[in-house]
Amino acid sequence: AIANCIKYIPLSNMKQSVSSPLSLLILIASSVLCVSNIAAAFSPSSSSSSGIVPSAKRTRIIRRPDTTSIKAQIFVDLVNEYQYLTATFPLPTQSATFGTFAGVGDALAQKTEQMANEEEDEAGVDVANESNENYSNDFEQTAYDGKRTQRFVLKGLGAGIIWSQWYPLVDGWTDTASAFVLSDWLALEDSGTAHTIAKTALSILMEQFIACPIVYTLWDIPVPALLAGVEPSKIPGMVKDKVPGLLLDNAKVWTVANIVVYNLPVQWRIFAVSVCEIFWASIVSKVATSGMSSVAFVEAQDALLTEMADEHREKR
């Protein structure tokens, strides 16, 4: 606006132009036009109509991202990262997954046991009349056992390697066997639903009667017992005595879970079983501390092996 007004003013001949009345009128008119254009340029109404956006309206509003979207993105990134690790480093990743979840499950189980013991102490003993010696003994009984968690982690690392080899193997076996059973034995069409049901059932049966006896006999019973200090000469007797009960408990507890596990992609089965192990450990602890010794969960694998190892170590 100022530039448009200045062109009407003859600056080069200012002194000569002012002397004539016509030039003076031109100068005054130009000045008025200049002032009016400047005022119009800074008025809000003219700014909006002329397309000039005020500085307040041109300010960019930065919104903070939603917390839910951030958590969802983190979850998606973790899933993608885990898929990359299972595809690139399958054996170490699945072994570490099983061992980590085994340690976490034992820590949660111990925490549950401690909370149950504290509730029993508060209900049966007056804390105000307790002696320092009794308080110290109770504290030792409810203290966290780090060595026990270490045994579970080591057992889980080896179990992760074993089961990571089992799931691809049984997936190929059952795929071929289910097709053979449906087409040749039952004379049925090997359709998608029938094939999936047959494959899942065969996978659960093969785990129950092939994988579990081998794993219990060679790993799940002897390794935790040796780590707990049990004499090697007593391990065959423990295996003979406890494997039938563990197989029965496995059928009761894991059949429903395995229906889901054996319908997942092979690379995700170790993760799913590890998550189930955490819930199993929590259930075992709750049942074991509630006094219901006749329930099958008390005879569950990990809690039972720990009790056996502790008993043999105390007898020594």
PDB file of C-alpha atoms in Angstrom, residues 151-152 155 215-216 219-225 228 230 238-239 242-243 246 298-312:
ATOM      1  CA  ARG A 151      16.448 -73.077  38.575  1.00  0.00           C
ATOM      2  CA  PHE A 152      13.208 -72.294  36.773  1.00  0.00           C
ATOM      3  CA  LYS A 155      14.977 -75.282  33.130  1.00  0.00           C
ATOM      4  CA  VAL A 215      10.700 -84.468  28.108  1.00  0.00           C
ATOM      5  CA  TYR A 216       9.597 -85.371  31.645  1.00  0.00           C
ATOM      6  CA  TRP A 219      14.672 -82.977  31.312  1.00  0.00           C
ATOM      7  CA  ASP A 220      11.797 -81.705  33.438  1.00  0.00           C
ATOM      8  CA  ILE A 221      12.352 -84.081  36.358  1.00  0.00           C
ATOM      9  CA  PRO A 222      16.129 -84.747  36.464  1.00  0.00           C
ATOM     10  CA  VAL A 223      17.450 -81.263  35.693  1.00  0.00           C
ATOM     11  CA  PRO A 224      15.572 -79.322  38.424  1.00  0.00           C
ATOM     12  CA  ALA A 225      16.296 -82.144  40.860  1.00  0.00           C
ATOM     13  CA  ALA A 228      18.324 -78.532  43.807  1.00  0.00           C
ATOM     14  CA  VAL A 230      19.257 -84.289  44.766  1.00  0.00           C
ATOM     15  CA  MET A 238      11.652 -90.105  41.083  1.00  0.00           C
ATOM     16  CA  VAL A 239      11.052 -90.438  37.334  1.00  0.00           C
ATOM     17  CA  LYS A 242       6.116 -89.164  39.173  1.00  0.00           C
ATOM     18  CA  VAL A 243       5.877 -89.439  35.361  1.00  0.00           C
ATOM     19  CA  LEU A 246       2.485 -85.670  35.537  1.00  0.00           C
ATOM     20  CA  VAL A 298      -1.103 -79.282  43.384  1.00  0.00           C
ATOM     21  CA  GLU A 299       0.507 -82.126  41.488  1.00  0.00           C
ATOM     22  CA  ALA A 300       1.460 -79.731  38.671  1.00  0.00           C
ATOM     23  CA  GLN A 301       4.850 -80.115  37.164  1.00  0.00           C
ATOM     24  CA  ASP A 302       6.923 -77.188  38.374  1.00  0.00           C
ATOM     25  CA  ALA A 303       5.550 -76.881  41.907  1.00  0.00           C
ATOM     26  CA  LEU A 304       5.725 -80.631  42.413  1.00  0.00           C
ATOM     27  CA  LEU A 305       9.325 -80.892  41.272  1.00  0.00           C
ATOM     28  CA  THR A 306      10.357 -78.055  43.548  1.00  0.00           C
ATOM     29  CA  GLU A 307       8.707 -79.722  46.525  1.00  0.00           C
ATOM     30  CA  MET A 308      10.358 -83.061  45.738  1.00  0.00           C
ATOM     31  CA  ALA A 309      13.778 -81.461  45.406  1.00  0.00           C
ATOM     32  CA  ASP A 310      13.384 -79.566  48.693  1.00  0.00           C
ATOM     33  CA  GLU A 311      12.266 -82.690  50.508  1.00  0.00           C
ATOM     34  CA  HIS A 312      15.212 -84.769  49.303  1.00  0.00           C
TER      35      HIS A 312
END
